[in-house]
Amino acid sequence: MNLCFFFFFSLRFVSPLGHKYDELSQPLELQIEKEFIQKSDRVKSVDFHPTQPWVLASLYSGTVCIWNYHSQTTEKSVKVTDSPVRTAKFVAREHWIVCGSDDKFIRVFDYNTMASVKEFEAHEDYIRSLAVHPTFPFVLTASDDKLIKLWDWEKNWECTQTFEGHSHYVMQSAFNPKDLNTFASASLDGTIQIWNMDSSAAKFTLDAHEKGINCIDYFITNDKVYLITGSDDFTVKVWDYETKTCVQILEGHTNNVTAVCFHPELRIIITASEDGTILIWNATTFRLQNTLSSGLERVWSIGYKKGSNQVAFGCDNGTLIVKIGNSSGCDSVNC
């Protein structure tokens, strides 16, 4: 069943060009202009296609779907496995979908035909997340076997490096946008670890949260690199990458934080939780700007479309897509 409805609210933010606005004297008003809901089984991950009007959703039921958010229809769907598919990503330059699931397999499909391209057992336990390198033919996988692995699809999906050091499930990894040879990982052991792709040992470790960390993302502001982490302690923390210190704790969720995201065009931090809420924070002041109830129970994942104002959320009862625009009604962050 497809449902689409609209709602509006305003918030203030830092301009997409990086100009800072005084929150009292020069507010730049934004609105969440439209909400699209695709009802489905529990959605564990979402990912936008860079050029097509598609959002990829991986379901706990073992199915992967591509929703067309323009026509509000199911574009394509494939039953991947009987196990939960916790993570799936588009690799647009290869016309692929790459999936990781609880049966420990990576599976690759051609998204034009939905034919299988490759499948292989990648880990000894659940695969929690995938990260696709922006330029190289690499995919990182994070697993409950406490390992992160680097796969090279130009070498027939050879595992070229295994990263070992976490003492609990590895929940997510993210490439550093400032240095694409490095990445960060988040684990239920409560630590962040920073890695070089050419070394199996971590560069350094941060004891980041008192409870497990579920999610991690990088962001850059004023040429400084930061990390965002979300935890089972209900908090989100912002870390100065250079000094290795926590510069802000974002409090507002009332249950485990499951996803964090920095939107580079809108200059906002978006966080989501098992409490069913989505919080939007100013990425410069770190002030909470607004709270949105998903309406679809627990929220598990966040995705945004580069160069646009679209944001997607994967929830217990389906996929939610919103557009964030300015008060003039413009749909583009570049208007």
Short mmCIF file of C-alpha atoms in Angstrom, two decimals:
data_model
loop_
_atom_site.label_atom_id
_atom_site.label_comp_id
_atom_site.label_asym_id
_atom_site.label_seq_id
_atom_site.Cartn_x
_atom_site.Cartn_y
_atom_site.Cartn_z
CA MET A 1 0.00 0.00 0.00
CA ASN A 2 1.40 3.40 -1.00
CA LEU A 3 0.61 6.46 1.10
CA CYS A 4 1.69 10.01 0.42
CA PHE A 5 0.89 13.09 2.45
CA PHE A 6 2.33 16.49 3.21
CA PHE A 7 3.27 18.40 6.34
CA PHE A 8 5.20 21.56 7.05
CA PHE A 9 7.44 22.98 9.74
CA SER A 10 10.36 25.38 9.76
CA LEU A 11 13.85 25.29 11.19
CA ARG A 12 16.98 27.40 11.02
CA PHE A 13 20.34 26.24 9.72
CA VAL A 14 23.71 27.15 8.26
CA SER A 15 23.47 27.94 4.55
CA PRO A 16 24.56 25.31 1.99
CA LEU A 17 27.38 27.66 0.98
CA GLY A 18 28.79 27.59 4.50
CA HIS A 19 27.71 31.09 5.52
CA LYS A 20 26.83 31.32 9.20
CA TYR A 21 23.56 33.03 10.05
CA ASP A 22 22.83 34.53 13.45
CA GLU A 23 19.97 32.45 14.77
CA LEU A 24 18.08 35.44 16.13
CA SER A 25 18.68 38.18 13.54
CA GLN A 26 19.19 36.34 10.25
CA PRO A 27 17.35 33.01 10.28
CA LEU A 28 17.17 31.02 7.06
CA GLU A 29 13.87 29.18 7.21
CA LEU A 30 13.55 25.61 6.00
CA GLN A 31 10.54 23.36 5.70
CA ILE A 32 10.04 19.64 5.56
CA GLU A 33 7.74 19.93 2.59
CA LYS A 34 6.61 16.44 1.70
CA GLU A 35 6.52 13.00 3.28
CA PHE A 36 6.23 9.80 1.23
CA ILE A 37 5.59 6.51 2.97
CA GLN A 38 6.05 3.08 1.42
CA LYS A 39 4.59 0.53 3.84
CA SER A 40 6.50 -2.73 4.10
CA ASP A 41 8.11 -5.16 6.51
CA ARG A 42 10.87 -3.83 8.76
CA VAL A 43 13.43 -1.81 6.77
CA LYS A 44 16.99 -2.22 8.05
CA SER A 45 18.78 0.03 5.53
CA VAL A 46 18.00 2.65 2.89
CA ASP A 47 20.12 4.07 0.07
CA PHE A 48 19.39 6.56 -2.72
CA HIS A 49 20.38 5.99 -6.33
CA PRO A 50 22.46 9.01 -7.44
CA THR A 51 20.53 9.67 -10.68
CA GLN A 52 17.33 7.59 -10.76
CA PRO A 53 14.28 8.40 -8.55
CA TRP A 54 14.93 5.25 -6.56
CA VAL A 55 15.49 4.40 -2.93
CA LEU A 56 16.83 0.95 -2.05
CA ALA A 57 15.38 -0.74 1.01
CA SER A 58 16.68 -3.95 2.60
CA LEU A 59 14.11 -5.79 4.66
CA TYR A 60 14.28 -7.97 7.74
CA SER A 61 12.15 -10.48 5.80
CA GLY A 62 15.07 -11.15 3.40
CA THR A 63 13.79 -9.09 0.47
CA VAL A 64 15.39 -6.08 -1.18
CA CYS A 65 13.14 -3.52 -2.88
CA ILE A 66 13.67 -0.47 -5.04
CA TRP A 67 10.94 2.10 -4.47
CA ASN A 68 10.30 4.71 -7.18
CA TYR A 69 9.45 7.78 -5.13
CA HIS A 70 8.24 9.74 -8.20
CA SER A 71 5.65 7.19 -9.31
CA GLN A 72 5.20 5.88 -5.74
CA THR A 73 5.47 2.30 -6.95
CA THR A 74 7.76 -0.68 -6.47
CA GLU A 75 10.30 -0.45 -9.28
CA LYS A 76 12.00 -3.79 -8.61
CA SER A 77 12.14 -6.42 -5.90
CA VAL A 78 14.13 -9.58 -5.24
CA LYS A 79 13.96 -12.22 -2.53
CA VAL A 80 17.59 -12.39 -1.45
CA THR A 81 17.46 -14.95 1.37
CA ASP A 82 15.28 -16.25 4.17
CA SER A 83 17.48 -14.34 6.64
CA PRO A 84 17.30 -10.62 7.43
CA VAL A 85 19.12 -8.37 4.96
CA ARG A 86 20.56 -5.73 7.27
CA THR A 87 22.41 -3.72 4.66
CA ALA A 88 22.25 -2.97 0.93
CA LYS A 89 23.92 -0.33 -1.24
CA PHE A 90 23.73 0.85 -4.82
CA VAL A 91 26.99 0.71 -6.80
CA ALA A 92 25.74 2.88 -9.66
CA ARG A 93 28.97 2.80 -11.65
CA GLU A 94 28.56 -0.97 -12.01
CA HIS A 95 24.71 -1.02 -12.12
CA TRP A 96 24.72 -3.21 -9.01
CA ILE A 97 23.03 -3.73 -5.69
CA VAL A 98 25.32 -5.19 -3.01
CA CYS A 99 23.62 -6.86 -0.02
CA GLY A 100 24.80 -8.27 3.29
CA SER A 101 22.66 -10.54 5.42
CA ASP A 102 22.39 -12.65 8.56
CA ASP A 103 23.28 -15.82 6.63
CA LYS A 104 26.83 -14.33 6.41
CA PHE A 105 26.70 -13.88 2.62
CA ILE A 106 27.41 -10.95 0.35
CA ARG A 107 25.20 -10.99 -2.74
CA VAL A 108 25.48 -8.79 -5.79
CA PHE A 109 22.65 -8.19 -8.28
CA ASP A 110 22.43 -6.31 -11.57
CA TYR A 111 19.71 -3.80 -10.76
CA ASN A 112 18.60 -3.54 -14.40
CA THR A 113 17.76 -7.24 -14.68
CA MET A 114 17.88 -8.24 -10.97
CA ALA A 115 20.04 -11.19 -12.10
CA SER A 116 22.60 -12.53 -9.63
CA VAL A 117 26.15 -11.36 -10.35
CA LYS A 118 28.03 -12.84 -7.39
CA GLU A 119 27.39 -14.44 -4.03
CA PHE A 120 29.81 -15.76 -1.42
CA GLU A 121 30.12 -16.35 2.31
CA ALA A 122 31.98 -13.34 3.66
CA HIS A 123 31.91 -13.63 7.47
CA GLU A 124 31.34 -16.12 10.26
CA ASP A 125 28.40 -14.18 11.72
CA TYR A 126 25.77 -11.57 10.76
CA ILE A 127 26.84 -8.82 8.34
CA ARG A 128 25.73 -5.53 9.89
CA SER A 129 26.73 -2.94 7.32
CA LEU A 130 28.42 -2.19 4.01
CA ALA A 131 30.44 0.85 2.95
CA VAL A 132 31.25 1.38 -0.74
CA HIS A 133 34.43 3.29 -1.52
CA PRO A 134 33.67 6.45 -3.53
CA THR A 135 36.36 5.85 -6.17
CA PHE A 136 38.09 2.49 -5.77
CA PRO A 137 36.42 -0.91 -6.44
CA PHE A 138 36.24 -1.63 -2.71
CA VAL A 139 33.50 -2.61 -0.27
CA LEU A 140 33.94 -2.72 3.51
CA THR A 141 31.82 -5.16 5.52
CA ALA A 142 31.27 -5.02 9.29
CA SER A 143 30.15 -8.12 11.14
CA ASP A 144 29.13 -9.71 14.41
CA ASP A 145 32.26 -11.86 14.10
CA LYS A 146 34.08 -8.70 15.36
CA LEU A 147 35.86 -8.25 12.03
CA ILE A 148 35.84 -5.70 9.24
CA LYS A 149 36.83 -6.93 5.77
CA LEU A 150 37.86 -5.14 2.60
CA TRP A 151 36.71 -6.65 -0.70
CA ASP A 152 38.01 -5.81 -4.19
CA TRP A 153 35.43 -6.55 -6.87
CA GLU A 154 37.99 -6.07 -9.67
CA LYS A 155 39.85 -9.04 -8.17
CA ASN A 156 36.74 -11.24 -8.26
CA TRP A 157 35.71 -10.04 -4.79
CA GLU A 158 38.94 -11.10 -3.14
CA CYS A 159 39.28 -10.17 0.52
CA THR A 160 42.38 -7.98 0.41
CA GLN A 161 42.47 -6.99 4.09
CA THR A 162 40.95 -8.09 7.39
CA PHE A 163 40.78 -5.57 10.23
CA GLU A 164 40.81 -7.08 13.71
CA GLY A 165 40.67 -5.28 17.05
CA HIS A 166 37.10 -4.86 18.25
CA SER A 167 35.96 -7.07 21.12
CA HIS A 168 32.23 -7.06 20.27
CA TYR A 169 29.98 -6.83 17.20
CA VAL A 170 31.11 -4.26 14.63
CA MET A 171 28.00 -2.31 13.70
CA GLN A 172 29.15 0.16 11.05
CA SER A 173 32.13 1.59 9.21
CA ALA A 174 32.51 4.84 7.26
CA PHE A 175 35.19 6.17 4.91
CA ASN A 176 36.87 9.45 5.80
CA PRO A 177 35.81 11.97 3.08
CA LYS A 178 39.00 13.97 3.70
CA ASP A 179 41.32 10.96 3.41
CA LEU A 180 39.82 8.06 1.45
CA ASN A 181 42.58 5.70 2.57
CA THR A 182 41.20 5.75 6.11
CA PHE A 183 37.93 4.78 7.73
CA ALA A 184 36.28 4.61 11.14
CA SER A 185 34.35 1.78 12.76
CA ALA A 186 31.80 1.60 15.58
CA SER A 187 31.25 -1.39 17.82
CA LEU A 188 29.10 -2.63 20.67
CA ASP A 189 32.34 -2.71 22.69
CA GLY A 190 31.79 1.05 23.11
CA THR A 191 34.81 2.10 21.06
CA ILE A 192 35.55 3.91 17.82
CA GLN A 193 38.54 2.61 15.90
CA ILE A 194 40.35 4.44 13.09
CA TRP A 195 42.06 2.41 10.37
CA ASN A 196 44.28 2.71 7.31
CA MET A 197 43.19 0.41 4.51
CA ASP A 198 46.74 -0.92 4.10
CA SER A 199 47.08 -2.09 7.73
CA SER A 200 45.17 -4.71 9.65
CA ALA A 201 45.79 -2.91 12.97
CA ALA A 202 43.89 0.18 14.07
CA LYS A 203 45.67 3.55 14.04
CA PHE A 204 43.97 4.50 17.29
CA THR A 205 41.00 3.68 19.50
CA LEU A 206 38.61 5.97 21.35
CA ASP A 207 36.63 4.79 24.36
CA ALA A 208 33.61 6.67 23.13
CA HIS A 209 30.47 5.56 24.99
CA GLU A 210 29.57 3.68 28.14
CA LYS A 211 27.35 1.36 26.12
CA GLY A 212 27.49 -0.08 22.61
CA ILE A 213 27.85 2.17 19.55
CA ASN A 214 25.45 1.42 16.70
CA CYS A 215 26.35 4.02 14.10
CA ILE A 216 29.03 6.41 12.92
CA ASP A 217 29.49 9.11 10.30
CA TYR A 218 32.06 11.74 9.32
CA PHE A 219 31.45 15.37 8.66
CA ILE A 220 33.62 18.31 7.67
CA THR A 221 32.99 21.91 8.62
CA ASN A 222 35.39 24.85 8.19
CA ASP A 223 37.91 22.30 6.88
CA LYS A 224 37.87 20.42 10.20
CA VAL A 225 37.00 16.72 10.34
CA TYR A 226 34.51 15.45 12.93
CA LEU A 227 32.93 12.12 13.76
CA ILE A 228 29.37 11.52 14.96
CA THR A 229 28.48 8.41 16.97
CA GLY A 230 25.15 7.07 18.21
CA SER A 231 24.86 4.68 21.13
CA ASP A 232 22.70 2.44 23.28
CA ASP A 233 23.27 5.01 26.04
CA PHE A 234 20.68 7.14 24.12
CA THR A 235 23.23 9.84 23.28
CA VAL A 236 24.94 11.13 20.17
CA LYS A 237 28.50 12.40 20.48
CA VAL A 238 30.50 14.70 18.21
CA TRP A 239 34.26 14.06 18.11
CA ASP A 240 37.09 16.29 16.96
CA TYR A 241 39.05 13.92 14.73
CA GLU A 242 42.34 15.77 15.15
CA THR A 243 42.36 16.16 18.93
CA LYS A 244 40.48 12.89 19.54
CA THR A 245 38.17 14.63 22.00
CA CYS A 246 34.41 14.75 22.41
CA VAL A 247 33.30 18.31 21.68
CA GLN A 248 29.54 17.86 22.12
CA ILE A 249 26.99 15.42 23.51
CA LEU A 250 23.59 15.56 21.80
CA GLU A 251 20.84 14.46 24.17
CA GLY A 252 17.19 14.09 23.26
CA HIS A 253 16.48 10.49 22.34
CA THR A 254 14.82 8.21 24.89
CA ASN A 255 16.00 4.90 23.49
CA ASN A 256 18.94 3.40 21.59
CA VAL A 257 20.32 5.65 18.84
CA THR A 258 20.35 3.56 15.67
CA ALA A 259 21.47 5.92 12.89
CA VAL A 260 23.36 9.20 12.50
CA CYS A 261 23.91 11.23 9.36
CA PHE A 262 25.49 14.52 8.36
CA HIS A 263 23.79 16.13 5.37
CA PRO A 264 26.58 18.07 3.59
CA GLU A 265 24.31 20.34 1.53
CA LEU A 266 21.87 21.21 4.29
CA ARG A 267 24.58 21.36 6.97
CA ILE A 268 22.47 19.52 9.50
CA ILE A 269 22.99 16.43 11.64
CA ILE A 270 20.15 13.92 11.57
CA THR A 271 19.79 11.23 14.23
CA ALA A 272 17.29 8.39 14.61
CA SER A 273 16.34 6.02 17.38
CA GLU A 274 14.35 3.04 18.54
CA ASP A 275 12.15 5.62 20.27
CA GLY A 276 10.60 6.25 16.82
CA THR A 277 11.84 9.83 16.55
CA ILE A 278 14.10 11.68 14.12
CA LEU A 279 16.01 14.65 15.55
CA ILE A 280 17.48 17.45 13.45
CA TRP A 281 20.45 19.39 14.85
CA ASN A 282 22.30 22.49 13.71
CA ALA A 283 25.74 21.27 12.59
CA THR A 284 27.46 24.45 13.78
CA THR A 285 25.78 25.21 17.10
CA PHE A 286 24.70 21.60 17.77
CA ARG A 287 21.33 22.88 18.96
CA LEU A 288 18.28 20.67 18.52
CA GLN A 289 16.17 22.29 15.80
CA ASN A 290 13.21 19.97 15.53
CA THR A 291 11.80 16.54 16.37
CA LEU A 292 9.88 14.42 13.90
CA SER A 293 7.93 11.30 14.80
CA SER A 294 8.44 8.67 12.13
CA GLY A 295 4.90 7.30 12.47
CA LEU A 296 6.42 3.94 11.51
CA GLU A 297 7.68 2.81 14.93
CA ARG A 298 11.42 2.27 15.43
CA VAL A 299 13.81 3.96 12.99
CA TRP A 300 16.79 1.90 11.84
CA SER A 301 18.56 3.80 9.09
CA ILE A 302 19.04 7.14 7.34
CA GLY A 303 20.02 7.90 3.76
CA TYR A 304 20.32 11.11 1.79
CA LYS A 305 20.69 11.92 -1.90
CA LYS A 306 23.84 13.86 -2.70
CA GLY A 307 23.19 17.24 -4.25
CA SER A 308 19.57 17.23 -3.15
CA ASN A 309 17.40 17.89 -0.13
CA GLN A 310 15.91 14.39 0.03
CA VAL A 311 16.31 12.20 3.10
CA ALA A 312 15.05 8.64 3.59
CA PHE A 313 14.45 6.65 6.76
CA GLY A 314 14.08 2.89 7.20
CA CYS A 315 11.62 1.96 9.94
CA ASP A 316 9.79 -0.98 11.48
CA ASN A 317 6.76 -0.46 9.24
CA GLY A 318 8.26 0.90 6.04
CA THR A 319 10.27 3.60 4.31
CA LEU A 320 9.80 7.32 4.89
CA ILE A 321 11.11 9.95 2.44
CA VAL A 322 11.10 13.68 3.10
CA LYS A 323 12.24 16.78 1.26
CA ILE A 324 13.74 19.65 3.19
CA GLY A 325 13.48 23.03 1.42
CA ASN A 326 13.53 26.73 2.21
CA SER A 327 10.52 28.83 3.06
CA SER A 328 10.12 30.11 -0.50
CA GLY A 329 8.93 26.65 -1.51
CA CYS A 330 12.06 25.85 -3.54
CA ASP A 331 12.80 22.12 -3.68
CA SER A 332 16.53 22.48 -4.25
CA VAL A 333 19.26 23.24 -1.78
CA ASN A 334 20.92 25.21 -4.58
CA CYS A 335 17.99 27.59 -5.16
#
